[in-house]
C-alpha cells in the first residue's frame, strides 16, 4: 500500500517517471528490509548494462540520420506516385508511409511527429477535416512500435529475456493488419466523402521516385532480414544500419553534413539516456516486486477468477489498457513484465505472443487521455486542439482494439512467421 501511495503521489507531484519508479522501489525495499537498500546501486548497474540495450541508442540514431537525410520526403513522393491517384489517396499514402517510418524510427511519437509535419498540411489542403486528419495520423503512428525494429519490442525482450529477433518477426503481421484495417476504414469513408483525386503518375515518374527512395525502402528490410536469418544480432544490425545510413546520406544523397552530427548525437543521447534511466529504475522496482511476491499474488488472484487461459488473457488485456491510459509505454513494460511473466508461464502462453500483445496494447494507450503522449504530440505538431482530438479519437481506438483482440485469440496469425524462420 505504501508503494502504491508513493507512486501515485510522486506522479501527481510531477516527478519524472524514472525517479518516481526509483522512489517507489526505495519505499518498498525500506518497508521489506532496510538491509536490501545497499544493493540498489548494483541492481541499477545490472539493469542498464544489458548488451541488448545497446540497440536502443543505435536504432534511435539510425532514425535521426534518416530524418536528416531526407528519407521521409523521398518515401512520401514514392507512395504518392504509386497510390496517390485513388480516392482517399493521401490517406493511403499516410498508411504506407507509416509502415516505412515504423521500420525506420520504431517509435510511435516519432512517426506521429513526422507525419504531422509532412502529410497533415497536404491532407488539409485537399479538403480533409483537421480533426479527422490529426486523429487518423495518430492511429497510423501506432504501426511504428509494431513494425521492426520497434524499440518497445527491444525493451520487452530485454526485460523478459525473450528473443528480440522473434519479437521483431512477430510484429510484422500485426503492423500490416493495422495498416489493412485503417485502409478498409478509409475505403468505406471514401465512398461517401468528397475527397479529390489526383492524376495518375506515369511509369517514368514512378521509376524516378523509386530510384530516389531505393535505399530508404531497402534499409528496414536489410535490418529485419539480417536479424531473421541469424546474420546479425539486433544490436549488430542497428550498428550496421547506422553506418549505411550515414554514408548514403552523406555521400550519395549529400544531405547529411558533418556539422549537423553534433546536434543529432546530442538528441540521440538525451532520448537514449531517458529510456535507459527508466530501464534501470524499472529493474530495481521489478526486483522489489519479486521480493514482495507481488507477481505470485496477482497470479493467484487471476487464478481465482478463472482457469481458462482465454479469460486470463482478456483480464490482462483490460488491465494493460487502463495502465496505458495513465502511464507511458516504456515504464509500463518495465514495471509489468516482472508482474505478468509468472502468469504467462503458468498458463503456457508463448512469451513472444504475449510480448507482442503487451506492446500493442500499451501503444494503443498512447492515443488515450489523460497521458496519451502520441495524442498530445500530434496535437502540438498539427495545431489541432487536444480536446477536439479527444472527442474524435475513439473510433480509431476501437479499430485498433479489434485488431488487438484478433491477434490475441488467433495467435497463429502472427506466430507463423517466427516459427517459419525458426525452422
Short mmCIF file of C-alpha atoms in Angstrom, two decimals:
data_model
loop_
_atom_site.label_atom_id
_atom_site.label_comp_id
_atom_site.label_asym_id
_atom_site.label_seq_id
_atom_site.Cartn_x
_atom_site.Cartn_y
_atom_site.Cartn_z
CA UNK A 1 0.00 0.00 0.00
CA UNK A 2 2.87 2.38 0.83
CA UNK A 3 4.42 1.66 -2.59
CA UNK A 4 1.16 2.47 -4.38
CA UNK A 5 0.77 5.69 -2.39
CA UNK A 6 4.39 6.68 -3.10
CA UNK A 7 3.97 6.01 -6.83
CA UNK A 8 0.70 7.96 -7.15
CA UNK A 9 1.91 10.90 -5.03
CA UNK A 10 5.16 11.29 -6.98
CA UNK A 11 3.29 11.13 -10.31
CA UNK A 12 0.76 13.76 -9.17
CA UNK A 13 3.63 15.99 -7.97
CA UNK A 14 5.13 15.85 -11.46
CA UNK A 15 8.24 13.86 -10.50
CA UNK A 16 9.86 12.39 -13.68
CA UNK A 17 8.72 8.82 -14.19
CA UNK A 18 12.23 7.37 -13.77
CA UNK A 19 12.66 8.90 -10.30
CA UNK A 20 9.06 8.05 -9.42
CA UNK A 21 9.88 4.39 -10.08
CA UNK A 22 13.10 4.67 -8.09
CA UNK A 23 11.43 6.30 -5.09
CA UNK A 24 8.65 3.69 -5.15
CA UNK A 25 11.26 0.91 -5.16
CA UNK A 26 13.12 2.63 -2.29
CA UNK A 27 9.95 2.79 -0.20
CA UNK A 28 9.16 -0.87 -0.90
CA UNK A 29 12.67 -2.09 -0.04
CA UNK A 30 12.82 0.03 3.10
CA UNK A 31 9.47 -1.40 4.17
CA UNK A 32 10.51 -5.02 3.43
CA UNK A 33 14.05 -4.99 4.81
CA UNK A 34 16.30 -1.89 5.00
CA UNK A 35 19.32 -4.14 4.50
CA UNK A 36 18.27 -4.51 0.82
CA UNK A 37 18.91 -0.80 0.21
CA UNK A 38 22.65 -1.35 -0.02
CA UNK A 39 22.13 -3.46 -3.17
CA UNK A 40 20.33 -0.68 -5.12
CA UNK A 41 23.47 0.64 -6.93
CA UNK A 42 24.38 -2.87 -8.04
CA UNK A 43 20.84 -3.51 -9.31
CA UNK A 44 20.80 -0.16 -11.15
CA UNK A 45 24.00 -1.08 -12.96
CA UNK A 46 22.87 -4.64 -13.72
CA UNK A 47 19.52 -3.43 -15.11
CA UNK A 48 21.09 -0.92 -17.52
CA UNK A 49 24.21 -2.81 -18.63
CA UNK A 50 22.45 -5.46 -20.70
CA UNK A 51 24.06 -5.94 -24.13
CA UNK A 52 20.72 -5.82 -25.97
CA UNK A 53 20.05 -2.33 -24.57
CA UNK A 54 22.83 -1.00 -26.84
CA UNK A 55 20.42 -1.48 -29.75
CA UNK A 56 18.18 1.29 -28.39
CA UNK A 57 20.55 4.28 -28.94
CA UNK A 58 21.70 2.77 -32.24
CA UNK A 59 18.17 2.46 -33.66
CA UNK A 60 17.34 5.97 -32.40
CA UNK A 61 20.49 7.27 -34.12
CA UNK A 62 19.55 5.48 -37.35
CA UNK A 63 16.10 7.11 -37.26
CA UNK A 64 17.57 10.58 -36.65
CA UNK A 65 20.04 10.14 -39.52
CA UNK A 66 17.29 9.00 -41.88
CA UNK A 67 15.17 12.02 -40.99
CA UNK A 68 18.19 14.25 -41.62
CA UNK A 69 19.00 12.65 -44.98
CA UNK A 70 15.51 13.30 -46.38
CA UNK A 71 14.31 9.69 -46.43
CA UNK A 72 10.84 10.74 -45.25
CA UNK A 73 10.32 13.10 -48.18
CA UNK A 74 11.56 10.53 -50.71
CA UNK A 75 9.28 7.85 -49.28
CA UNK A 76 6.32 10.22 -49.37
CA UNK A 77 6.99 11.07 -53.03
CA UNK A 78 7.25 7.37 -53.90
CA UNK A 79 3.99 6.41 -52.17
CA UNK A 80 2.18 9.38 -53.71
CA UNK A 81 3.38 8.33 -57.15
CA UNK A 82 2.15 4.77 -56.57
CA UNK A 83 -1.25 5.25 -54.90
CA UNK A 84 -1.92 8.98 -54.75
CA UNK A 85 -4.28 8.81 -57.72
CA UNK A 86 -7.03 6.79 -55.99
CA UNK A 87 -9.82 8.34 -53.93
CA UNK A 88 -8.51 8.98 -50.44
CA UNK A 89 -5.02 8.65 -51.91
CA UNK A 90 -3.31 10.84 -49.33
CA UNK A 91 -4.80 8.76 -46.51
CA UNK A 92 -3.44 5.58 -48.11
CA UNK A 93 -0.11 7.36 -48.59
CA UNK A 94 -0.10 8.10 -44.85
CA UNK A 95 -0.64 4.42 -44.04
CA UNK A 96 2.13 3.19 -46.34
CA UNK A 97 4.43 5.93 -45.10
CA UNK A 98 3.59 4.90 -41.52
CA UNK A 99 4.80 1.36 -42.32
CA UNK A 100 8.07 2.65 -43.78
CA UNK A 101 8.60 5.11 -40.91
CA UNK A 102 7.90 2.34 -38.40
CA UNK A 103 10.77 0.42 -39.98
CA UNK A 104 12.99 3.49 -39.87
CA UNK A 105 12.13 5.01 -36.48
CA UNK A 106 10.45 2.31 -34.36
CA UNK A 107 8.66 4.82 -32.09
CA UNK A 108 5.03 5.98 -32.31
CA UNK A 109 5.81 9.53 -31.18
CA UNK A 110 8.48 9.98 -33.84
CA UNK A 111 6.17 8.63 -36.57
CA UNK A 112 3.33 10.92 -35.40
CA UNK A 113 5.59 13.98 -35.37
CA UNK A 114 6.95 13.35 -38.88
CA UNK A 115 3.55 12.53 -40.41
CA UNK A 116 2.08 15.63 -38.77
CA UNK A 117 4.66 17.90 -40.39
CA UNK A 118 4.68 16.22 -43.82
CA UNK A 119 1.26 14.68 -44.58
CA UNK A 120 -1.09 16.79 -42.44
CA UNK A 121 -0.66 20.05 -44.43
CA UNK A 122 -1.20 18.17 -47.70
CA UNK A 123 -4.36 16.44 -46.44
CA UNK A 124 -5.95 19.64 -45.11
CA UNK A 125 -5.10 21.37 -48.37
CA UNK A 126 -7.05 18.65 -50.21
CA UNK A 127 -10.15 19.22 -48.07
CA UNK A 128 -9.81 16.62 -45.29
CA UNK A 129 -11.11 17.89 -41.94
CA UNK A 130 -8.38 18.88 -39.49
CA UNK A 131 -9.52 16.79 -36.52
CA UNK A 132 -10.06 13.78 -38.81
CA UNK A 133 -6.52 14.13 -40.20
CA UNK A 134 -4.92 14.54 -36.78
CA UNK A 135 -6.71 11.53 -35.25
CA UNK A 136 -6.04 9.41 -38.32
CA UNK A 137 -2.32 10.27 -38.20
CA UNK A 138 -2.29 9.32 -34.50
CA UNK A 139 -3.82 5.93 -35.34
CA UNK A 140 -1.33 5.35 -38.19
CA UNK A 141 1.59 6.08 -35.85
CA UNK A 142 0.70 3.03 -33.73
CA UNK A 143 2.11 0.93 -36.59
CA UNK A 144 5.54 2.30 -35.60
CA UNK A 145 6.16 0.22 -32.43
CA UNK A 146 4.96 -2.96 -34.20
CA UNK A 147 6.98 -2.86 -37.41
CA UNK A 148 10.56 -3.94 -36.66
CA UNK A 149 12.78 -2.58 -35.27
CA UNK A 150 10.21 -1.39 -32.70
CA UNK A 151 12.03 -0.06 -29.65
CA UNK A 152 9.27 -1.19 -27.30
CA UNK A 153 9.82 -4.77 -28.52
CA UNK A 154 13.53 -4.42 -27.70
CA UNK A 155 12.72 -3.20 -24.19
CA UNK A 156 10.27 -6.05 -23.60
CA UNK A 157 12.79 -8.57 -24.96
CA UNK A 158 15.47 -7.37 -22.54
CA UNK A 159 13.10 -7.18 -19.56
CA UNK A 160 11.67 -10.67 -20.15
CA UNK A 161 14.76 -12.42 -21.61
CA UNK A 162 12.78 -13.16 -24.78
CA UNK A 163 14.32 -13.41 -28.26
CA UNK A 164 14.25 -9.93 -29.80
CA UNK A 165 14.57 -11.44 -33.27
CA UNK A 166 11.38 -13.48 -32.72
CA UNK A 167 9.60 -10.39 -31.37
CA UNK A 168 10.59 -8.42 -34.48
CA UNK A 169 9.24 -11.16 -36.75
CA UNK A 170 6.04 -11.45 -34.69
CA UNK A 171 5.47 -7.69 -35.06
CA UNK A 172 5.42 -7.68 -38.86
CA UNK A 173 1.97 -9.21 -39.35
CA UNK A 174 0.10 -7.14 -36.70
CA UNK A 175 1.65 -3.98 -38.14
CA UNK A 176 0.35 -4.91 -41.60
CA UNK A 177 -3.03 -5.88 -40.08
CA UNK A 178 -3.36 -2.41 -38.54
CA UNK A 179 -2.50 -0.89 -41.92
CA UNK A 180 -5.13 -3.09 -43.62
CA UNK A 181 -7.80 -2.22 -41.02
CA UNK A 182 -7.16 1.51 -41.40
CA UNK A 183 -7.24 1.14 -45.20
CA UNK A 184 -10.66 -0.56 -45.01
CA UNK A 185 -11.99 2.32 -42.89
CA UNK A 186 -10.64 4.87 -45.38
CA UNK A 187 -12.18 2.94 -48.28
CA UNK A 188 -15.60 2.90 -46.60
CA UNK A 189 -15.44 6.59 -45.69
CA UNK A 190 -14.15 7.50 -49.14
CA UNK A 191 -17.29 6.13 -50.82
CA UNK A 192 -19.31 8.99 -49.29
CA UNK A 193 -16.66 11.69 -48.82
CA UNK A 194 -15.90 14.29 -51.45
CA UNK A 195 -12.14 13.78 -51.42
CA UNK A 196 -10.20 14.93 -54.51
CA UNK A 197 -8.41 12.51 -56.81
CA UNK A 198 -5.04 13.43 -58.31
CA UNK A 199 -3.83 12.49 -61.78
CA UNK A 200 -2.11 9.07 -62.13
CA UNK A 201 1.68 9.19 -62.26
CA UNK A 202 3.42 7.95 -65.37
CA UNK A 203 5.64 4.87 -65.27
CA UNK A 204 8.62 7.17 -65.77
CA UNK A 205 7.71 9.26 -62.70
CA UNK A 206 7.18 6.13 -60.58
CA UNK A 207 10.55 4.70 -61.65
CA UNK A 208 12.25 8.01 -60.91
CA UNK A 209 10.67 8.19 -57.44
CA UNK A 210 11.66 4.58 -56.72
CA UNK A 211 15.27 5.17 -57.72
CA UNK A 212 15.48 8.14 -55.36
CA UNK A 213 13.89 6.22 -52.48
CA UNK A 214 15.50 2.82 -53.15
CA UNK A 215 17.80 2.84 -50.12
CA UNK A 216 15.05 4.27 -47.88
CA UNK A 217 12.85 1.30 -48.85
CA UNK A 218 15.58 -1.33 -48.52
CA UNK A 219 17.06 -0.22 -45.17
CA UNK A 220 14.26 -1.69 -42.96
CA UNK A 221 14.23 -4.92 -44.99
CA UNK A 222 18.01 -5.26 -44.66
CA UNK A 223 17.70 -4.83 -40.89
CA UNK A 224 14.94 -7.42 -40.44
CA UNK A 225 16.45 -9.93 -42.88
CA UNK A 226 19.90 -9.82 -41.22
CA UNK A 227 18.30 -10.49 -37.82
CA UNK A 228 15.81 -13.12 -39.06
CA UNK A 229 18.47 -15.18 -40.87
CA UNK A 230 20.88 -15.00 -37.94
CA UNK A 231 23.46 -12.96 -39.82
CA UNK A 232 23.48 -10.34 -37.06
CA UNK A 233 22.02 -9.72 -33.62
CA UNK A 234 19.60 -6.77 -33.27
CA UNK A 235 22.43 -4.70 -31.77
CA UNK A 236 24.82 -5.52 -34.61
CA UNK A 237 22.12 -4.88 -37.23
CA UNK A 238 21.40 -1.48 -35.67
CA UNK A 239 25.09 -0.56 -35.83
CA UNK A 240 25.34 -1.61 -39.49
CA UNK A 241 22.23 0.38 -40.42
CA UNK A 242 23.65 3.49 -38.70
CA UNK A 243 26.85 3.24 -40.75
CA UNK A 244 24.96 2.61 -44.02
CA UNK A 245 22.52 5.47 -43.44
CA UNK A 246 25.34 7.87 -42.61
CA UNK A 247 27.42 7.06 -45.70
CA UNK A 248 24.45 7.01 -48.09
CA UNK A 249 23.03 10.23 -46.62
CA UNK A 250 26.40 12.00 -46.60
CA UNK A 251 27.95 10.84 -49.87
CA UNK A 252 25.07 9.66 -52.10
CA UNK A 253 22.17 11.98 -51.21
CA UNK A 254 24.60 14.63 -49.83
CA UNK A 255 22.06 15.68 -47.20
CA UNK A 256 23.97 14.82 -44.02
CA UNK A 257 26.65 17.38 -43.14
CA UNK A 258 29.33 16.76 -40.54
CA UNK A 259 28.33 19.98 -38.76
CA UNK A 260 24.83 18.51 -38.18
CA UNK A 261 26.16 15.39 -36.45
CA UNK A 262 26.72 17.12 -33.10
CA UNK A 263 23.02 18.01 -32.83
CA UNK A 264 21.96 14.50 -33.93
CA UNK A 265 24.26 12.77 -31.44
CA UNK A 266 23.14 15.02 -28.57
CA UNK A 267 19.46 14.36 -29.34
CA UNK A 268 20.13 10.62 -29.56
CA UNK A 269 21.98 10.69 -26.23
CA UNK A 270 19.15 12.58 -24.50
CA UNK A 271 16.41 10.22 -25.74
CA UNK A 272 18.51 7.10 -25.05
CA UNK A 273 19.52 8.35 -21.60
CA UNK A 274 15.90 8.90 -20.64
CA UNK A 275 14.93 5.38 -21.75
CA UNK A 276 17.93 3.72 -20.06
CA UNK A 277 17.35 5.56 -16.76
CA UNK A 278 13.74 4.36 -16.80
CA UNK A 279 15.01 0.85 -17.57
CA UNK A 280 17.46 0.92 -14.66
CA UNK A 281 14.87 2.20 -12.17
CA UNK A 282 12.29 -0.25 -13.54
CA UNK A 283 14.76 -3.10 -12.95
CA UNK A 284 15.11 -2.13 -9.28
CA UNK A 285 11.32 -1.92 -8.92
CA UNK A 286 10.92 -5.32 -10.59
CA UNK A 287 13.42 -6.82 -8.12
CA UNK A 288 11.44 -5.26 -5.28
CA UNK A 289 8.17 -6.70 -6.62
CA UNK A 290 9.77 -10.14 -6.80
CA UNK A 291 10.92 -9.87 -3.17
CA UNK A 292 7.41 -8.84 -2.12
CA UNK A 293 5.94 -11.76 -4.15
CA UNK A 294 3.58 -9.38 -5.95
CA UNK A 295 3.60 -11.45 -9.20
CA UNK A 296 2.55 -14.56 -7.30
CA UNK A 297 -0.22 -12.63 -5.55
CA UNK A 298 -1.57 -11.32 -8.87
CA UNK A 299 -1.33 -14.78 -10.43
CA UNK A 300 -3.29 -16.23 -7.52
CA UNK A 301 -5.94 -13.51 -7.87
CA UNK A 302 -6.31 -14.17 -11.61
CA UNK A 303 -6.49 -17.92 -11.00
CA UNK A 304 -9.30 -17.40 -8.51
CA UNK A 305 -11.33 -15.72 -11.27
CA UNK A 306 -10.84 -18.39 -13.94
CA UNK A 307 -8.60 -21.25 -15.02
CA UNK A 308 -9.28 -20.58 -18.71
CA UNK A 309 -6.21 -19.01 -20.43
CA UNK A 310 -8.51 -17.11 -22.81
CA UNK A 311 -10.27 -15.40 -19.89
CA UNK A 312 -6.92 -14.69 -18.21
CA UNK A 313 -5.64 -13.05 -21.42
CA UNK A 314 -8.77 -10.89 -21.60
CA UNK A 315 -8.34 -9.75 -17.99
CA UNK A 316 -4.67 -8.95 -18.57
CA UNK A 317 -5.55 -7.03 -21.73
CA UNK A 318 -8.10 -4.93 -19.83
CA UNK A 319 -5.53 -4.20 -17.11
CA UNK A 320 -2.92 -3.22 -19.71
CA UNK A 321 -5.40 -0.93 -21.47
CA UNK A 322 -6.16 1.01 -18.30
CA UNK A 323 -2.46 1.17 -17.40
CA UNK A 324 -1.75 2.53 -20.89
CA UNK A 325 -4.27 5.32 -20.29
CA UNK A 326 -2.34 6.65 -17.27
CA UNK A 327 1.28 5.66 -17.96
CA UNK A 328 3.71 5.84 -20.87
CA UNK A 329 4.53 2.55 -22.57
CA UNK A 330 8.25 2.25 -21.70
CA UNK A 331 7.92 2.40 -17.89
CA UNK A 332 4.75 0.31 -18.10
CA UNK A 333 6.68 -2.50 -19.80
CA UNK A 334 9.46 -2.27 -17.22
CA UNK A 335 7.01 -2.46 -14.32
CA UNK A 336 4.55 -5.04 -15.66
CA UNK A 337 6.86 -7.62 -17.26
CA UNK A 338 8.06 -8.98 -13.88
CA UNK A 339 4.43 -8.96 -12.69
CA UNK A 340 2.87 -10.87 -15.57
CA UNK A 341 5.66 -13.24 -16.69
CA UNK A 342 4.92 -15.80 -13.92
CA UNK A 343 1.26 -15.78 -15.00
CA UNK A 344 2.27 -16.21 -18.65
CA UNK A 345 4.49 -19.18 -17.80
CA UNK A 346 1.86 -20.73 -15.52
CA UNK A 347 -0.76 -20.76 -18.28
CA UNK A 348 1.62 -21.83 -21.06
CA UNK A 349 1.23 -18.59 -23.04
CA UNK A 350 4.05 -18.02 -25.54
CA UNK A 351 6.19 -15.11 -24.21
CA UNK A 352 6.72 -13.85 -27.77
CA UNK A 353 2.97 -13.75 -28.39
CA UNK A 354 2.36 -12.12 -25.01
CA UNK A 355 5.12 -9.56 -25.58
CA UNK A 356 3.58 -8.51 -28.87
CA UNK A 357 0.16 -8.19 -27.21
CA UNK A 358 1.59 -6.13 -24.34
CA UNK A 359 3.47 -3.73 -26.64
CA UNK A 360 0.46 -3.41 -28.97
CA UNK A 361 -1.96 -2.75 -26.11
CA UNK A 362 0.25 -0.19 -24.39
CA UNK A 363 0.85 1.53 -27.74
CA UNK A 364 -2.91 1.98 -28.17
CA UNK A 365 -2.84 3.63 -24.75
CA UNK A 366 -0.61 6.32 -26.27
CA UNK A 367 -3.73 7.63 -28.04
CA UNK A 368 -5.95 7.82 -24.96
CA UNK A 369 -6.23 10.55 -22.32
CA UNK A 370 -5.12 11.54 -19.75
CA UNK A 371 -1.48 10.64 -20.52
CA UNK A 372 -1.63 9.72 -24.26
CA UNK A 373 1.70 11.11 -25.46
CA UNK A 374 1.00 10.43 -29.16
CA UNK A 375 -2.29 12.28 -28.82
CA UNK A 376 -0.54 15.37 -27.45
CA UNK A 377 2.43 15.06 -29.82
CA UNK A 378 0.06 15.03 -32.80
CA UNK A 379 -1.95 17.91 -31.35
CA UNK A 380 1.17 20.04 -30.85
CA UNK A 381 2.60 19.23 -34.31
CA UNK A 382 -0.65 19.81 -36.22
CA UNK A 383 -2.10 22.67 -34.18
CA UNK A 384 -5.40 20.81 -33.67
CA UNK A 385 -6.59 21.35 -30.05
CA UNK A 386 -6.17 18.26 -27.86
CA UNK A 387 -9.73 18.47 -26.52
CA UNK A 388 -11.04 18.35 -30.10
CA UNK A 389 -8.92 15.27 -30.82
CA UNK A 390 -10.06 13.53 -27.63
CA UNK A 391 -13.66 13.64 -28.91
CA UNK A 392 -12.73 12.17 -32.31
CA UNK A 393 -10.04 9.62 -31.42
CA UNK A 394 -12.27 6.86 -30.01
CA UNK A 395 -13.46 5.31 -33.32
CA UNK A 396 -9.80 4.85 -34.30
CA UNK A 397 -9.03 3.33 -30.88
CA UNK A 398 -11.91 0.90 -31.48
CA UNK A 399 -10.45 -0.14 -34.86
CA UNK A 400 -7.07 -0.81 -33.23
CA UNK A 401 -8.73 -2.70 -30.37
CA UNK A 402 -10.49 -5.02 -32.85
CA UNK A 403 -7.14 -5.90 -34.44
CA UNK A 404 -5.65 -6.43 -30.96
CA UNK A 405 -8.45 -8.84 -29.98
CA UNK A 406 -7.98 -10.77 -33.23
CA UNK A 407 -4.24 -11.32 -32.71
CA UNK A 408 -4.93 -12.14 -29.04
CA UNK A 409 -7.26 -15.04 -29.77
CA UNK A 410 -5.77 -16.16 -33.09
CA UNK A 411 -2.08 -16.42 -32.10
CA UNK A 412 -1.18 -18.44 -35.20
CA UNK A 413 -1.97 -15.34 -37.29
CA UNK A 414 1.26 -13.75 -36.03
CA UNK A 415 3.34 -16.66 -34.71
CA UNK A 416 3.67 -18.42 -38.06
CA UNK A 417 6.43 -16.05 -39.16
CA UNK A 418 8.79 -16.59 -36.18
CA UNK A 419 8.14 -20.34 -36.43
CA UNK A 420 8.92 -20.30 -40.14
CA UNK A 421 12.31 -18.65 -39.62
CA UNK A 422 13.00 -20.88 -36.60
CA UNK A 423 12.92 -23.88 -38.96
#
